[in-house]
Amino acid sequence: MISIYNTLTRKKEEFKPINPPEVKMYVCGPTVYDYFHIGNARSFIMADMIRKYLEYKGYIVKYVMNLTDVDDKIIKKSIEENTGTDVVSEKYISAFMVDITKLKIKKADVYPKATAHIQDIIDVIQSLVDKGFAYNIDGNVFYNVLKFKDYGKLSGKKLDELEAGARVEVNEEKNNPLDFSLWKKAKEGEPYWESPWGKGRPGWHIECSAMSCKHLGETFDIHAGGSDLIFPHHENEIAQSEAANGKKFVNYWIHFGFLNINNEKMSKSLGNFFTARDILKAYSPEAVRLAFAQTHYAGPLNFSEELLSSAEKGLEKLNNLAEKINEEINNNNTGGVDPSFNFAKFKEGFEAAMNDDFNSPQATAVIFDFIREVNRAAAENENINVNFYLNVKDFLRKTAEGVLGIIDFDAAGTTGSGQLENDLIELLIKLRTDAKKEKNYALSDKIRDELKNIGIVLEDSREKTSFKRARK
RNA sequence: GGCGCUGUAGCCAAGCGGUCUAAGGCGAAGGUCUGCAAAACCUUUAUUCGUCGGUUCGAAUCCGACCGGCGCCUCCA
């Protein structure tokens, strides 16, 4: 049984999908006006991990992530760059796809774009107007929050208190300062679409209501996003969808904690951000994922170089084992012993952790315990049957690789080198082995040191010398 | 002001009423192996969980007060 902390009820609840084994999940995606930063990456990675764990448990997840490709910031950027909004959004959509692929994030089933759903959006707005939840003032359509009695139920805000807080935007046209835009009248030079209220474009919140409904139905299982979306974005989505459809919108709301820099929220507006793209130049995607997995998704995570370098270091243990496993499976030793090993214990430990509101730090601890015991078994037995390594690989494939994404068996040991390069290194190893036999340690150490300088690490074992590339 | 999150070893971070004299990662120290390294393994590294009270047979875990950090209430993952 999986339990999930539901922002709506502020409790951990048993997860019961509407239509098992199907799970419908919607995650708020990027506004494509720039490269996404490492804080955004945390949300995407944590959502990916949750999705993969549900799949691990046998659920069939329909996963939808929207791409907001029309909005003020995109328009601003297009003016700055003297180009079309579609040029801007296409550029950053492509970049987004490249970056999430690098981060080992599984593709969504659908990436709906706002601009491809204008008619669906207009239909929802029309329905809200017809039902009296929205009003048109000179081509601008607003949602009337006073009409929706549950307004504030997600964020725990009360309307009168919100009104009292004077930080709400001043707009003389609106009936109530808290009313929000469903349809924005086009200004000179802005992109627009025809609508019953004239030329304009959708407000931000309405696209998620329209597109989630279109792709997942009126009521679906999970909606996730960053904590900063709770209010007003998700609150408004609930108001729109539930008013339009007369049904509960979402059963489980999941929110990700912020990534901080020096204990301050990382954000574009504060300017204290690193793009995921830049981080990936210095660190492996597995290190990023491990660093994130070691903190619970809902809590804050203070980001630093040290966090990533210590994750990178911790990963070596996993990688060394992955390489060894691949090698052993390649050797295919059908003799030898099969150490008695309690795989079930680790499987249960991993699942117990993940079942408990996706406790990835605990799950990660189980993985590290597991690899230590595997290494111990390997150290205690000279000659091990390949079957053992097949079982080890199977477990890690499903958990550390398949769910957490902190290991990559296909890349382990095969760092994209050419055959000639490998042959040359083997030649040097042979020369060094000869030097060692002659006790010419000055030469053998020199070979090892020089290779290390160019990123090749030699490791002597009893039988032979192997090499690997240093991690970046 | 309202709502919410948070304070656990040198650093990061689980645990949220008994199995905690508190996981896991990084770091540090010692050891096994090795010509030396590296890798791997073993041992050590918080009698204590922001502070002070309270509830309880029993609290890091519940309650209260206090101190500190952060966020949302405006676009933001």
Coordinates of C-alpha atoms (C1' of nucleotides) in Angstrom, one line a residue:
Chain A
M1 CA 0.0 0.0 0.0
I2 CA 1.3 3.4 -1.0
S3 CA 0.6 6.4 1.1
I4 CA 0.9 10.0 -0.2
Y5 CA 0.9 13.3 1.7
N6 CA -2.0 15.1 0.1
T7 CA -1.8 18.9 0.2
L8 CA -5.5 19.1 0.0
T9 CA -6.2 17.3 3.2
R10 CA -2.8 17.9 4.8
K11 CA -2.5 14.3 5.7
K12 CA -0.8 11.2 4.5
E13 CA -3.5 9.1 2.8
E14 CA -3.6 5.6 1.3
F15 CA -3.3 5.9 -2.4
K16 CA -6.4 4.6 -4.2
P17 CA -6.5 5.2 -7.9
I18 CA -9.9 5.8 -9.5
N19 CA -9.5 3.1 -12.0
P20 CA -6.6 0.7 -11.0
P21 CA -4.2 -0.3 -12.4
E22 CA -4.5 2.9 -14.3
V23 CA -3.2 6.1 -12.7
K24 CA -3.6 9.5 -14.3
M25 CA -1.0 12.0 -13.3
Y26 CA -0.5 15.6 -14.3
V27 CA 2.6 17.6 -13.6
C28 CA 3.0 21.3 -14.2
G29 CA 5.7 21.8 -16.8
P30 CA 7.8 24.7 -17.8
T31 CA 7.0 28.0 -19.3
V32 CA 9.3 27.8 -22.3
Y33 CA 11.0 31.2 -22.3
D34 CA 14.4 30.1 -21.0
Y35 CA 16.5 27.1 -20.0
F36 CA 15.0 25.6 -16.9
H37 CA 17.0 25.9 -13.7
I38 CA 18.2 23.2 -11.3
G39 CA 15.3 24.0 -9.0
N40 CA 12.8 23.2 -11.7
A41 CA 14.8 20.1 -12.4
R42 CA 14.2 18.9 -8.8
S43 CA 10.4 19.0 -9.5
F44 CA 10.8 17.2 -12.8
I45 CA 13.1 14.6 -11.3
M46 CA 11.0 14.0 -8.2
A47 CA 7.8 13.7 -10.3
D48 CA 9.6 11.3 -12.6
M49 CA 10.7 9.2 -9.6
I50 CA 7.1 9.0 -8.3
R51 CA 5.8 8.1 -11.7
K52 CA 8.5 5.4 -12.1
Y53 CA 7.7 3.9 -8.6
L54 CA 4.1 3.7 -9.5
E55 CA 5.0 1.9 -12.6
Y56 CA 7.4 -0.3 -10.7
K57 CA 4.4 -1.3 -8.5
G58 CA 2.5 -2.3 -11.6
Y59 CA 0.4 0.8 -12.2
I60 CA -0.2 1.9 -15.8
V61 CA 0.6 5.6 -15.5
K62 CA -0.8 8.1 -18.0
Y63 CA 1.6 11.0 -17.5
V64 CA 0.9 14.4 -18.8
M65 CA 3.1 17.5 -18.6
N66 CA 2.0 20.8 -20.0
L67 CA 4.2 23.2 -21.9
T68 CA 3.2 26.8 -21.4
D69 CA 4.1 28.3 -24.7
V70 CA 2.2 31.6 -24.6
D71 CA 2.6 34.0 -21.7
D72 CA 4.0 37.4 -20.8
K73 CA 7.5 36.3 -20.4
I74 CA 7.6 34.6 -23.7
I75 CA 6.2 37.7 -25.4
K76 CA 8.8 39.8 -23.6
K77 CA 11.6 37.6 -24.8
S78 CA 10.3 37.6 -28.3
I79 CA 10.4 41.4 -28.3
E80 CA 13.9 41.4 -26.9
E81 CA 15.1 39.1 -29.5
N82 CA 13.0 40.6 -32.2
T83 CA 11.4 37.4 -33.2
G84 CA 8.2 35.5 -33.0
T85 CA 6.8 33.9 -29.7
D86 CA 6.7 30.6 -31.6
V87 CA 10.4 30.8 -32.4
V88 CA 11.2 31.5 -28.7
S89 CA 8.9 28.7 -27.4
E90 CA 10.1 26.1 -30.0
K91 CA 13.7 26.8 -29.1
Y92 CA 13.2 26.2 -25.4
I93 CA 10.9 23.3 -25.9
S94 CA 13.7 21.6 -27.9
A95 CA 16.2 22.5 -25.2
F96 CA 13.8 21.2 -22.5
M97 CA 13.6 17.8 -24.3
V98 CA 17.4 17.6 -24.6
D99 CA 17.9 18.4 -20.9
I100 CA 15.3 16.1 -19.4
T101 CA 16.6 13.3 -21.6
K102 CA 20.1 13.9 -20.1
L103 CA 18.6 13.8 -16.6
K104 CA 17.1 10.4 -17.4
I105 CA 13.6 11.6 -17.1
K106 CA 11.1 9.4 -18.8
K107 CA 9.1 11.2 -21.4
A108 CA 5.5 12.1 -20.6
D109 CA 2.8 10.4 -22.6
V110 CA 1.6 13.8 -23.7
Y111 CA 3.2 17.2 -23.7
P112 CA 0.2 19.4 -24.4
K113 CA 0.9 23.0 -25.5
A114 CA -1.4 25.8 -24.6
T115 CA -1.3 27.2 -28.2
A116 CA -2.5 23.8 -29.5
H117 CA -5.5 23.8 -27.2
I118 CA -7.0 27.3 -27.7
Q119 CA -10.4 25.9 -28.6
D120 CA -10.5 23.6 -25.6
I121 CA -9.6 26.6 -23.4
I122 CA -12.3 28.8 -25.0
D123 CA -14.8 26.0 -24.3
V124 CA -14.0 25.9 -20.6
I125 CA -14.2 29.7 -20.3
Q126 CA -17.5 29.7 -22.2
S127 CA -18.8 27.2 -19.8
L128 CA -17.7 29.2 -16.8
V129 CA -19.3 32.3 -18.3
D130 CA -22.5 30.4 -19.0
K131 CA -22.6 29.2 -15.4
G132 CA -22.0 32.6 -14.0
F133 CA -18.5 32.0 -12.6
A134 CA -16.9 34.3 -15.1
Y135 CA -17.6 37.8 -16.5
N136 CA -16.4 39.6 -19.5
I137 CA -15.3 43.2 -19.3
D138 CA -14.4 44.7 -22.6
G139 CA -12.7 41.6 -24.0
N140 CA -11.0 40.6 -20.7
V141 CA -12.6 37.6 -19.0
F142 CA -12.2 37.1 -15.3
Y143 CA -13.1 34.4 -12.9
N144 CA -15.3 35.5 -10.0
V145 CA -13.8 33.9 -7.0
L146 CA -16.7 34.8 -4.7
K147 CA -18.9 32.5 -6.8
F148 CA -16.9 29.5 -5.9
K149 CA -17.6 28.5 -2.3
D150 CA -14.6 26.2 -1.9
Y151 CA -12.1 28.9 -3.0
G152 CA -9.0 28.6 -0.8
K153 CA -9.5 24.9 0.2
L154 CA -6.1 23.8 -1.2
S155 CA -4.0 26.6 0.1
G156 CA -5.9 27.1 3.4
K157 CA -6.6 30.7 2.6
K158 CA -9.7 32.5 3.5
L159 CA -11.1 35.0 1.1
D160 CA -11.6 37.8 3.6
E161 CA -8.0 37.4 4.8
L162 CA -6.7 37.5 1.3
E163 CA -8.6 40.6 0.5
A164 CA -7.2 42.2 3.7
G165 CA -3.7 41.4 2.6
A166 CA -3.0 44.3 0.3
R167 CA -0.5 42.7 -1.9
V168 CA -3.0 41.7 -4.6
E169 CA -2.7 43.2 -8.0
V170 CA -4.5 46.4 -8.5
N171 CA -6.8 46.3 -11.5
E172 CA -9.7 48.6 -11.7
E173 CA -11.5 46.5 -14.2
K174 CA -12.0 43.5 -11.9
N175 CA -14.9 43.2 -9.6
N176 CA -12.7 41.8 -6.9
P177 CA -9.0 42.1 -6.6
L178 CA -8.7 38.3 -6.3
D179 CA -10.5 37.6 -9.5
F180 CA -8.0 36.3 -12.1
S181 CA -7.7 36.4 -15.8
L182 CA -9.2 33.6 -17.9
W183 CA -8.9 35.4 -21.2
K184 CA -6.6 38.4 -21.8
K185 CA -7.5 40.9 -24.5
A186 CA -4.7 41.3 -27.0
K187 CA -2.6 44.4 -26.9
E188 CA -1.0 45.9 -29.9
G189 CA 1.6 43.6 -31.3
E190 CA 0.8 40.6 -29.1
P191 CA -0.1 37.2 -30.4
Y192 CA -3.8 36.6 -30.4
W193 CA -6.6 34.1 -31.2
E194 CA -10.2 34.8 -32.1
S195 CA -12.7 34.2 -29.3
P196 CA -16.3 35.0 -28.4
W197 CA -14.8 37.9 -26.5
G198 CA -12.6 39.2 -29.2
K199 CA -9.0 38.8 -30.0
G200 CA -6.9 37.7 -27.1
R201 CA -5.0 34.9 -25.4
P202 CA -5.6 32.5 -22.5
G203 CA -4.7 33.4 -18.9
W204 CA -2.1 31.1 -17.3
H205 CA -4.3 29.0 -15.0
I206 CA -6.9 28.1 -17.5
E207 CA -4.7 26.1 -19.8
C208 CA -4.0 23.5 -17.1
S209 CA -7.7 23.1 -16.4
A210 CA -8.5 22.7 -20.1
M211 CA -5.6 20.4 -21.0
S212 CA -5.7 18.1 -17.9
C213 CA -9.4 17.6 -18.5
K214 CA -8.9 16.9 -22.2
H215 CA -6.1 14.4 -21.7
L216 CA -7.0 12.9 -18.3
G217 CA -10.7 13.5 -17.8
E218 CA -12.7 15.6 -15.4
T219 CA -11.4 13.9 -12.3
F220 CA -8.0 12.3 -12.1
D221 CA -5.6 10.8 -9.6
I222 CA -2.5 12.9 -9.1
H223 CA -1.6 16.5 -9.8
A224 CA 2.0 17.6 -8.9
G225 CA 4.1 20.7 -9.0
G226 CA 6.3 23.0 -7.0
S227 CA 5.1 24.4 -3.7
D228 CA 4.9 27.9 -5.1
L229 CA 2.1 26.7 -7.4
I230 CA -0.2 25.9 -4.5
F231 CA -1.5 29.5 -4.5
P232 CA -2.7 30.9 -6.7
H233 CA -2.1 28.5 -9.6
H234 CA -3.5 25.2 -8.3
E235 CA -6.1 26.9 -6.2
N236 CA -7.4 28.6 -9.4
E237 CA -7.2 25.4 -11.3
I238 CA -9.5 23.8 -8.8
A239 CA -11.9 26.7 -8.9
Q240 CA -12.0 26.6 -12.7
S241 CA -12.3 22.9 -13.2
E242 CA -14.7 22.1 -10.4
A243 CA -17.0 25.0 -11.4
A244 CA -17.0 24.0 -15.0
N245 CA -17.4 20.3 -14.5
G246 CA -19.3 20.1 -11.3
K247 CA -17.0 17.4 -10.1
K248 CA -14.0 16.9 -7.9
F249 CA -10.9 17.9 -9.9
V250 CA -8.0 15.9 -8.4
N251 CA -7.7 13.3 -5.7
Y252 CA -4.1 13.7 -4.6
W253 CA -2.1 16.9 -4.7
I254 CA 1.6 16.5 -4.4
H255 CA 3.9 19.5 -3.9
F256 CA 7.7 19.6 -4.1
G257 CA 9.8 21.6 -1.8
F258 CA 12.1 24.4 -3.1
L259 CA 15.7 24.1 -4.0
N260 CA 17.5 26.9 -2.1
I261 CA 20.7 28.7 -2.6
N262 CA 22.2 29.9 0.7
N263 CA 18.9 29.1 2.2
E264 CA 17.0 31.3 -0.2
K265 CA 14.6 30.0 -2.8
M266 CA 16.2 29.7 -6.2
S267 CA 14.2 31.6 -8.7
K268 CA 14.5 33.3 -12.0
S269 CA 13.3 36.6 -10.4
L270 CA 15.9 36.5 -7.7
G271 CA 18.6 35.7 -10.2
N272 CA 20.2 33.2 -7.9
F273 CA 19.9 30.2 -10.2
F274 CA 22.0 27.7 -12.2
T275 CA 20.5 26.2 -15.2
A276 CA 20.2 22.4 -15.2
R277 CA 22.2 22.6 -18.5
D278 CA 25.2 24.2 -16.8
I279 CA 25.1 21.9 -13.8
L280 CA 25.2 18.9 -16.2
K281 CA 28.4 20.2 -17.7
A282 CA 30.2 19.7 -14.4
Y283 CA 28.2 16.8 -12.8
S284 CA 26.7 13.5 -14.0
P285 CA 22.9 13.2 -14.2
E286 CA 23.1 10.3 -11.7
A287 CA 24.8 12.6 -9.2
V288 CA 22.1 15.2 -9.5
R289 CA 19.5 12.5 -9.1
L290 CA 21.2 11.0 -6.1
A291 CA 21.6 14.4 -4.4
F292 CA 17.9 15.0 -4.9
A293 CA 16.9 11.4 -3.9
Q294 CA 18.7 11.8 -0.6
T295 CA 16.3 14.5 0.6
H296 CA 12.6 13.9 0.8
Y297 CA 10.7 15.5 -2.1
A298 CA 8.6 17.8 0.1
G299 CA 11.3 19.4 2.2
P300 CA 13.6 22.2 1.3
L301 CA 17.0 21.3 -0.2
N302 CA 19.9 23.6 0.1
F303 CA 21.9 23.4 -3.1
S304 CA 25.6 23.7 -3.2
E305 CA 28.7 22.4 -5.0
E306 CA 29.5 20.3 -2.0
L307 CA 26.1 18.6 -2.2
L308 CA 26.8 17.5 -5.8
S309 CA 30.4 16.6 -5.3
S310 CA 29.6 14.4 -2.3
A311 CA 26.9 12.7 -4.4
E312 CA 29.3 12.2 -7.2
K313 CA 31.7 10.6 -4.8
G314 CA 29.0 8.4 -3.4
L315 CA 28.1 7.3 -6.8
E316 CA 31.5 5.8 -7.4
K317 CA 30.6 2.9 -5.1
L318 CA 27.5 2.2 -7.2
N319 CA 29.4 2.6 -10.5
N320 CA 32.2 0.4 -9.5
L321 CA 29.8 -2.3 -8.6
A322 CA 27.8 -1.8 -11.9
E323 CA 31.0 -2.3 -13.8
K324 CA 31.9 -5.4 -11.9
I325 CA 28.5 -6.8 -12.4
N326 CA 28.6 -6.3 -16.1
E327 CA 32.1 -7.8 -16.3
E328 CA 31.0 -10.9 -14.3
I329 CA 27.9 -11.4 -16.4
N330 CA 30.2 -11.1 -19.5
N331 CA 32.5 -13.7 -18.0
N332 CA 29.5 -15.9 -17.5
N333 CA 30.9 -18.2 -14.8
T334 CA 28.5 -21.1 -14.6
G335 CA 30.5 -22.8 -11.9
G336 CA 31.4 -21.5 -8.5
V337 CA 29.2 -20.8 -5.6
D338 CA 26.0 -18.8 -5.4
P339 CA 26.2 -17.0 -2.1
S340 CA 23.2 -17.2 0.1
F341 CA 21.7 -13.8 -0.1
N342 CA 18.5 -12.3 1.2
F343 CA 17.2 -10.4 -1.8
A344 CA 13.7 -10.3 -0.4
K345 CA 14.9 -8.3 2.6
F346 CA 16.2 -5.5 0.4
K347 CA 13.2 -5.6 -1.9
E348 CA 10.9 -5.2 1.1
G349 CA 13.0 -2.5 2.5
F350 CA 13.0 -0.5 -0.7
E351 CA 9.3 -0.9 -1.1
A352 CA 8.5 -0.1 2.4
A353 CA 10.5 3.1 2.1
M354 CA 8.9 4.2 -1.2
N355 CA 5.4 3.2 -0.1
D356 CA 5.7 5.7 2.7
D357 CA 5.1 8.8 0.8
F358 CA 8.0 8.1 -1.6
N359 CA 10.7 8.2 1.1
S360 CA 13.6 8.1 -1.3
P361 CA 16.3 9.0 1.3
Q362 CA 15.3 5.8 3.1
A363 CA 15.1 3.9 -0.2
T364 CA 18.6 5.1 -1.1
A365 CA 19.9 3.9 2.2
V366 CA 18.5 0.5 1.4
I367 CA 20.4 0.5 -1.9
F368 CA 23.7 1.4 -0.2
D369 CA 23.2 -1.3 2.3
F370 CA 22.5 -3.7 -0.5
I371 CA 25.7 -2.8 -2.4
R372 CA 27.7 -3.1 0.7
E373 CA 26.5 -6.6 1.3
V374 CA 27.0 -7.6 -2.3
N375 CA 30.6 -6.3 -2.2
R376 CA 31.1 -8.3 1.0
A377 CA 29.8 -11.4 -0.6
A378 CA 32.1 -10.8 -3.5
A379 CA 35.1 -10.3 -1.1
E380 CA 34.3 -13.4 0.8
N381 CA 33.9 -15.8 -2.1
E382 CA 36.6 -16.3 -4.7
N383 CA 34.5 -17.9 -7.3
I384 CA 30.9 -16.8 -7.7
N385 CA 28.3 -18.2 -10.1
V386 CA 27.0 -15.7 -12.7
N387 CA 23.5 -16.4 -11.4
F388 CA 24.2 -14.3 -8.3
Y389 CA 25.2 -11.3 -10.4
L390 CA 22.2 -11.7 -12.6
N391 CA 20.0 -11.4 -9.5
V392 CA 22.0 -8.5 -8.2
K393 CA 21.7 -6.7 -11.5
D394 CA 18.0 -7.5 -11.7
F395 CA 17.3 -5.9 -8.3
L396 CA 19.4 -2.8 -9.1
R397 CA 18.0 -2.4 -12.5
K398 CA 14.5 -2.2 -11.1
T399 CA 15.2 0.0 -8.2
A400 CA 18.4 2.1 -8.4
E401 CA 18.2 2.5 -12.1
G402 CA 14.5 2.1 -12.9
V403 CA 13.1 4.1 -10.1
L404 CA 15.8 6.3 -8.6
G405 CA 17.9 6.8 -11.8
I406 CA 21.2 6.8 -9.9
I407 CA 22.9 4.1 -11.9
D408 CA 23.3 3.4 -15.6
F409 CA 24.3 -0.2 -16.4
D410 CA 24.5 0.4 -20.1
A411 CA 27.0 3.1 -19.6
A412 CA 29.0 1.4 -16.8
G413 CA 32.4 0.3 -18.0
T414 CA 31.8 1.4 -21.6
T415 CA 32.6 5.1 -21.6
G416 CA 32.4 5.5 -25.3
S417 CA 36.0 4.9 -26.1
G418 CA 37.3 3.5 -29.4
Q419 CA 38.7 0.0 -29.8
L420 CA 42.2 1.5 -30.7
E421 CA 42.2 3.5 -27.5
N422 CA 41.4 0.4 -25.5
D423 CA 44.0 -1.6 -27.2
L424 CA 46.6 1.1 -26.5
I425 CA 45.7 1.1 -22.8
E426 CA 45.9 -2.6 -22.6
L427 CA 49.3 -2.4 -24.2
L428 CA 50.5 0.0 -21.5
I429 CA 49.0 -2.3 -18.9
K430 CA 51.0 -5.2 -20.3
L431 CA 54.2 -3.2 -20.3
R432 CA 53.5 -2.2 -16.7
T433 CA 52.8 -5.7 -15.7
D434 CA 56.2 -6.7 -17.1
A435 CA 57.9 -3.9 -15.2
K436 CA 56.2 -5.1 -12.0
K437 CA 57.4 -8.6 -12.6
E438 CA 60.9 -7.2 -12.8
K439 CA 60.2 -5.2 -9.7
N440 CA 60.8 -2.0 -11.7
Y441 CA 58.3 -0.1 -9.6
A442 CA 59.6 3.2 -10.6
L443 CA 58.5 2.5 -14.2
S444 CA 55.2 0.7 -13.2
D445 CA 54.2 3.6 -11.0
K446 CA 55.1 6.1 -13.6
I447 CA 52.8 4.4 -16.1
R448 CA 50.0 4.3 -13.6
D449 CA 50.5 8.0 -12.7
E450 CA 50.7 9.2 -16.2
L451 CA 47.6 7.3 -17.2
K452 CA 45.8 8.8 -14.2
N453 CA 46.8 12.2 -15.4
I454 CA 44.9 11.7 -18.6
G455 CA 41.9 10.3 -16.8
I456 CA 42.6 6.5 -16.8
V457 CA 42.6 4.8 -13.5
L458 CA 44.3 1.5 -13.1
E459 CA 43.3 -1.0 -10.5
D460 CA 45.3 -4.1 -9.7
S461 CA 43.6 -7.2 -8.4
R462 CA 45.2 -10.5 -7.7
E463 CA 44.7 -11.9 -11.2
K464 CA 44.9 -8.9 -13.4
T465 CA 45.0 -5.1 -13.9
S466 CA 41.8 -3.4 -15.1
F467 CA 41.2 0.2 -16.0
K468 CA 38.4 2.6 -15.9
R469 CA 37.9 6.2 -16.8
A470 CA 37.8 8.7 -13.9
R471 CA 34.4 10.2 -13.2
K472 CA 34.2 13.8 -13.9
Chain B
rG1 C1' -1.1 40.0 9.9
rG2 C1' -2.9 35.0 7.8
rC3 C1' -1.3 30.1 6.2
rG4 C1' 2.6 26.5 5.8
rC5 C1' 7.5 24.3 6.2
rU6 C1' 11.9 23.8 9.1
rG7 C1' 16.0 23.3 13.4
rU8 C1' 19.1 15.5 14.3
rA9 C1' 27.0 14.1 14.3
rG10 C1' 32.3 18.3 10.9
rC11 C1' 28.7 18.7 6.3
rC12 C1' 24.1 16.6 3.9
rA13 C1' 19.9 13.7 5.7
rA14 C1' 16.1 9.6 7.3
rG15 C1' 13.5 8.4 11.6
rC16 C1' 7.9 11.3 14.0
rG17 C1' 5.4 7.4 21.0
rG18 C1' 8.9 1.8 23.0
rU19 C1' 13.1 -2.6 18.6
rC20 C1' 16.8 4.8 18.8
rU21 C1' 22.8 3.6 23.8
rA22 C1' 19.3 7.4 16.3
rA23 C1' 19.6 4.7 9.1
rG24 C1' 22.2 6.1 4.8
rG25 C1' 25.8 9.4 1.9
rC26 C1' 30.2 12.8 2.2
rG27 C1' 34.3 13.8 5.4
rA28 C1' 37.9 12.1 9.2
rA29 C1' 40.8 8.2 12.0
rG30 C1' 42.6 3.1 12.4
rG31 C1' 42.8 -1.9 10.2
rU32 C1' 42.6 -6.1 6.2
rC33 C1' 44.4 -6.8 1.1
rU34 C1' 48.7 -4.7 -2.0
rG35 C1' 55.7 -3.8 -3.7
rC36 C1' 53.0 0.9 -3.1
rA37 C1' 48.4 2.7 -4.6
rA38 C1' 43.3 2.2 -6.2
rA39 C1' 39.0 -0.6 -5.4
rA40 C1' 36.4 -3.4 -1.8
rC41 C1' 35.6 -4.9 3.1
rC42 C1' 36.0 -4.3 8.7
rU43 C1' 36.2 -0.9 13.1
rU44 C1' 35.7 4.0 15.2
rU45 C1' 33.4 9.0 14.6
rA46 C1' 25.6 12.0 18.2
rU47 C1' 24.1 8.4 25.8
rU48 C1' 22.0 12.5 22.0
rC49 C1' 18.0 15.0 18.6
rG50 C1' 17.4 24.3 18.8
rU51 C1' 16.1 25.9 24.4
rC52 C1' 13.0 25.5 28.6
rG53 C1' 8.8 23.3 30.7
rG54 C1' 4.7 19.6 30.5
rU55 C1' 1.9 14.8 29.2
rU56 C1' 3.3 9.6 29.5
rC57 C1' 5.4 3.5 32.7
rG58 C1' 8.2 5.4 28.3
rA59 C1' 9.5 11.4 23.8
rA60 C1' 14.1 13.1 18.8
rU61 C1' 9.0 11.7 18.1
rC62 C1' 2.8 14.4 21.5
rC63 C1' 1.5 19.5 24.0
rG64 C1' 2.9 24.6 25.4
rA65 C1' 6.3 28.7 25.6
rC66 C1' 10.6 30.7 23.8
rC67 C1' 14.8 31.3 20.2
rG68 C1' 16.5 30.7 15.0
rG69 C1' 15.9 29.7 9.4
rC70 C1' 12.7 29.5 5.1
rG71 C1' 8.4 29.9 2.0
rC72 C1' 3.4 31.3 0.1
rC73 C1' -0.2 35.3 0.4
rU74 C1' 2.3 39.2 -6.9
rC75 C1' 5.0 36.0 -12.0
rC76 C1' 7.8 31.6 -10.2
rA77 C1' 8.9 24.3 -10.0

